[in-house]
Tab-separated table of C-alpha atoms and ligand atoms in Angstrom:
chain	number	residue	atom	x	y	z
A	197	MET	CA	10.629	19.158	-15.684
A	198	ASP	CA	12.908	17.059	-12.910
A	199	ASP	CA	9.380	17.366	-10.284
A	200	MET	CA	7.477	15.408	-13.081
A	201	ARG	CA	10.088	12.690	-12.470
A	202	GLU	CA	9.969	12.467	-9.297
A	203	LEU	CA	6.978	10.015	-7.843
A	204	PHE	CA	6.321	9.738	-3.888
A	205	LEU	CA	4.889	5.680	-3.795
A	206	HIS	CA	2.772	5.031	-1.061
A	207	ILE	CA	4.135	1.481	-0.431
A	208	CYS	CA	1.494	-1.428	1.704
A	209	CYS	CA	4.027	-4.001	1.984
A	210	ALA	CA	6.972	-5.262	0.362
A	211	PRO	CA	5.688	-7.674	-1.885
A	212	CYS	CA	2.999	-5.016	-3.059
A	213	GLY	CA	6.103	-2.836	-3.862
A	214	GLY	CA	8.045	-5.511	-5.415
A	215	GLY	CA	5.746	-5.530	-8.274
A	216	CYS	CA	5.347	-1.814	-8.632
A	217	ILE	CA	8.796	-0.530	-8.334
A	218	ARG	CA	10.123	-1.491	-11.696
A	219	HIS	CA	6.098	-1.593	-13.626
A	220	PRO	CA	6.215	-0.973	-17.066
A	221	ASP	CA	3.663	1.669	-17.077
A	222	LEU	CA	6.385	4.090	-14.924
A	223	SER	CA	8.828	5.345	-17.254
A	224	PRO	CA	12.211	4.761	-16.936
A	225	GLY	CA	14.285	7.121	-14.447
A	226	ARG	CA	11.496	8.400	-12.481
A	227	ASN	CA	13.356	9.163	-9.085
A	228	ILE	CA	11.318	6.842	-6.614
A	229	THR	CA	10.783	7.816	-3.005
A	230	LEU	CA	8.891	5.544	-0.727
A	231	VAL	CA	6.162	6.218	1.433
A	232	TYR	CA	5.316	3.683	4.323
A	233	SER	CA	1.872	4.967	5.615
A	234	ASN	CA	0.162	1.751	7.190
A	235	SER	CA	-1.821	2.844	10.642
A	236	ASN	CA	-4.352	0.692	9.333
A	237	LEU	CA	-2.318	-2.119	10.819
A	238	ASP	CA	-4.264	-3.793	13.559
A	239	SER	CA	-0.865	-3.583	15.822
A	240	GLU	CA	2.613	-1.497	16.020
A	241	THR	CA	4.122	-5.415	15.851
A	242	GLU	CA	2.624	-6.150	12.345
A	243	PHE	CA	3.127	-2.575	11.655
A	244	GLU	CA	7.150	-3.490	12.555
A	245	LYS	CA	7.140	-6.343	10.523
A	246	ARG	CA	5.970	-5.212	7.391
A	247	LEU	CA	8.310	-1.810	7.808
A	248	HIS	CA	11.271	-4.293	7.867
A	249	GLU	CA	10.670	-6.435	4.803
A	250	VAL	CA	9.775	-2.372	2.996
A	251	LYS	CA	13.366	-1.598	4.006
A	252	ARG	CA	15.041	-4.372	2.299
A	253	LEU	CA	13.052	-3.527	-0.755
A	254	ALA	CA	14.005	-0.059	-0.356
A	255	ALA	CA	17.708	-1.130	0.182
A	256	PHE	CA	17.585	-3.546	-3.033
A	257	TYR	CA	16.543	-0.650	-5.347
A	258	GLU	CA	18.099	2.021	-3.408
A	259	LEU	CA	15.688	3.716	-3.220
A	260	GLN	CA	14.564	6.859	-0.294
A	261	LEU	CA	11.976	5.611	2.272
A	262	ILE	CA	9.831	7.712	4.411
A	263	VAL	CA	8.335	6.328	7.355
A	264	ASP	CA	5.086	7.415	8.415
A	265	PRO	CA	4.094	7.311	11.788
A	266	TYR	CA	1.661	4.335	13.624
A	267	ASP	CA	-1.291	6.191	14.509
A	268	HIS	CA	-3.834	3.348	14.837
A	269	GLU	CA	-5.999	5.249	16.906
A	270	ALA	CA	-6.572	8.029	14.156
A	271	TRP	CA	-6.931	5.404	11.956
A	272	LEU	CA	-9.774	3.739	14.128
A	273	GLN	CA	-11.552	6.952	14.483
A	274	ALA	CA	-11.599	7.604	10.045
A	275	VAL	CA	-13.494	4.271	9.799
A	276	ARG	CA	-16.079	5.091	13.219
A	277	GLY	CA	-18.934	3.002	12.245
A	278	LEU	CA	-17.582	1.032	9.807
A	279	GLU	CA	-16.322	-2.382	11.300
A	280	ASN	CA	-18.685	-4.668	10.336
A	281	GLU	CA	-18.373	-3.458	6.682
A	282	PRO	CA	-17.103	-6.623	4.281
A	283	GLU	CA	-13.659	-6.031	3.192
A	284	GLY	CA	-13.709	-4.413	-0.124
A	285	GLY	CA	-16.654	-2.044	1.464
A	286	LYS	CA	-17.175	1.595	3.223
A	287	ARG	CA	-14.298	0.999	5.049
A	288	CYS	CA	-12.097	0.143	2.847
A	289	GLN	CA	-12.621	3.618	0.784
A	290	LYS	CA	-11.948	5.444	4.351
A	291	CYS	CA	-8.920	3.166	4.726
A	292	PHE	CA	-7.332	4.173	1.115
A	293	GLU	CA	-8.351	8.124	1.432
A	294	PHE	CA	-6.825	8.215	5.116
A	295	ASN	CA	-3.868	6.193	3.775
A	296	LEU	CA	-3.677	8.499	0.596
A	297	LYS	CA	-3.905	11.427	2.445
A	298	ARG	CA	-0.515	11.227	4.617
A	299	THR	CA	1.042	10.245	1.355
A	300	SER	CA	-0.075	13.393	-0.564
A	301	LYS	CA	1.377	15.507	2.253
A	302	PHE	CA	4.701	13.801	1.895
A	303	ALA	CA	4.471	14.478	-1.451
A	304	GLY	CA	3.707	18.179	-1.294
A	305	GLU	CA	3.340	19.207	-4.671
A	306	LYS	CA	4.853	16.398	-6.746
A	307	SER	CA	3.546	13.394	-8.026
A	308	PHE	CA	2.018	10.392	-5.600
A	309	ALA	CA	0.940	6.654	-6.183
A	310	THR	CA	0.025	3.920	-4.795
A	311	THR	CA	0.773	0.352	-4.651
A	312	LEU	CA	-2.523	-0.754	-3.385
A	313	THR	CA	-3.674	-0.556	-7.257
A	314	VAL	CA	-1.341	-4.010	-7.574
A	315	SER	CA	-3.649	-6.374	-5.155
A	316	PRO	CA	-6.361	-8.522	-7.129
A	317	ARG	CA	-8.091	-7.800	-4.348
A	318	LYS	CA	-8.974	-4.013	-4.389
A	319	ALA	CA	-10.790	-2.269	-7.214
A	320	SER	CA	-8.263	0.290	-9.323
A	321	ALA	CA	-11.142	2.550	-10.146
A	322	ALA	CA	-11.857	2.933	-6.621
A	323	ILE	CA	-8.812	3.904	-5.328
A	324	PHE	CA	-8.925	5.943	-8.108
A	325	GLU	CA	-11.725	7.923	-7.625
A	326	ILE	CA	-10.334	8.784	-4.059
A	327	GLY	CA	-6.372	9.894	-5.243
A	328	MET	CA	-8.329	11.911	-8.111
A	329	LYS	CA	-9.480	14.272	-4.947
A	330	TYR	CA	-5.525	15.327	-5.042
A	331	PRO	CA	-4.083	17.171	-7.360
A	332	ASN	CA	-0.632	15.065	-7.927
A	333	PHE	CA	-2.418	11.778	-7.908
A	334	GLU	CA	-1.095	9.646	-10.221
A	335	LYS	CA	-4.007	6.969	-11.950
A	336	VAL	CA	-1.520	3.704	-12.285
A	337	ASP	CA	-2.818	0.643	-12.431
A	338	PHE	CA	-0.152	-2.001	-10.778
A	339	LYS	CA	-2.437	-4.436	-11.529
A	340	LYS	CA	-1.668	-4.446	-15.299
A	341	LYS	CA	0.882	-6.358	-16.817
A	342	ASN	CA	1.097	-8.826	-14.574
A	343	GLY	CA	2.250	-6.475	-11.615
A	344	TYR	CA	0.910	-8.603	-8.787
A	345	LEU	CA	2.260	-11.939	-10.601
A	346	THR	CA	5.840	-10.058	-10.713
A	347	GLY	CA	5.667	-8.466	-6.716
A	348	ARG	CA	4.615	-12.254	-5.793
A	349	ASN	CA	7.657	-13.944	-7.376
A	350	PHE	CA	9.571	-11.153	-6.436
A	351	ALA	CA	8.715	-11.822	-3.051
A	352	LEU	CA	9.396	-15.506	-3.407
A	353	GLU	CA	13.039	-15.274	-4.605
A	354	GLN	CA	14.089	-12.974	-1.670
A	355	GLY	CA	12.049	-14.538	1.182
A	356	PHE	CA	9.985	-11.350	2.446
A	357	TYR	CA	7.191	-11.931	4.582
A	358	ARG	CA	4.041	-12.797	2.754
A	359	GLN	CA	0.801	-11.801	5.138
A	360	ASN	CA	-2.677	-13.950	4.722
A	361	TYR	CA	-4.747	-11.274	5.653
A	362	CYS	CA	-5.633	-7.637	4.715
A	363	GLY	CA	-3.774	-5.014	7.850
A	364	CYS	CA	-6.823	-4.591	10.170
A	365	GLU	CA	-8.253	-6.598	12.850
A	366	PHE	CA	-11.416	-6.466	10.566
A	367	SER	CA	-9.979	-8.262	7.994
A	368	ARG	CA	-8.975	-11.151	10.144
A	369	ARG	CA	-12.553	-11.799	10.192
A	370	GLU	CA	-12.428	-12.812	6.907
A	371	PRO	CA	-13.602	-16.843	6.146
A	372	ALA	CA	-10.040	-18.725	6.208
A	373	VAL	CA	-10.898	-19.427	2.525
A	374	ASN	CA	-10.345	-15.929	1.705
A	375	GLN	CA	-7.555	-15.503	3.651
A	376	LYS	CA	-5.646	-18.323	1.927
A	377	GLU	CA	-6.912	-16.910	-1.394
A	378	PHE	CA	-5.249	-13.358	0.293
A	379	GLN	CA	-1.832	-15.067	0.567
A	380	LEU	CA	0.394	-12.483	-1.240
B	256	SF4	S1	-9.913	-5.212	5.009
B	256	SF4	FE1	-7.665	-4.197	3.977
B	256	SF4	S2	-8.409	-1.791	2.794
B	256	SF4	FE2	-9.961	-2.948	3.934
B	256	SF4	S3	-10.156	-1.128	5.777
B	256	SF4	FE3	-8.924	-3.087	6.365
B	256	SF4	S4	-7.027	-2.984	5.520
B	256	SF4	FE4	-8.087	-1.147	5.324
């Protein structure tokens, strides 16, 4: 029963995490451990920048935080051949799989979910399809019930860094108008 209350939450950044940790679709009293797995980021500098804010978020909610070491080379291998895909395409599916697989290993037999579903730019159905390959995945659609807006407002209140691109070097190629819309 205790295990049912534990949740390993894959976190991509503090603004997204802020919309998920107290989300109404997570029953109160869940014991959440954050898992920062973000080897998709285009540089270690960006990895550390987002991690710094995730640490602030973890401290705010007094949550444990696991940091998956940065390994961009492994991520690049995983998406090889898909570099020219648009954001939201096949490269992103591989990217989700890369991070969810690693999070699943940290969770072991315990449940895990991902903050990726809070983003209006990421299709929850595509994330669920990948997540369901792992028996301990919980389908929580954090973009429901104003999850995105909650995270955005919380980030503004806390002064969190709000990046204007998804994360990998290929997402930096998105047209400026998309990057503006991206601002978390
Ligand atoms: S655009 Fe975002 S989700 Fe897609 S591959 Fe790049 S970092 Fe991953």
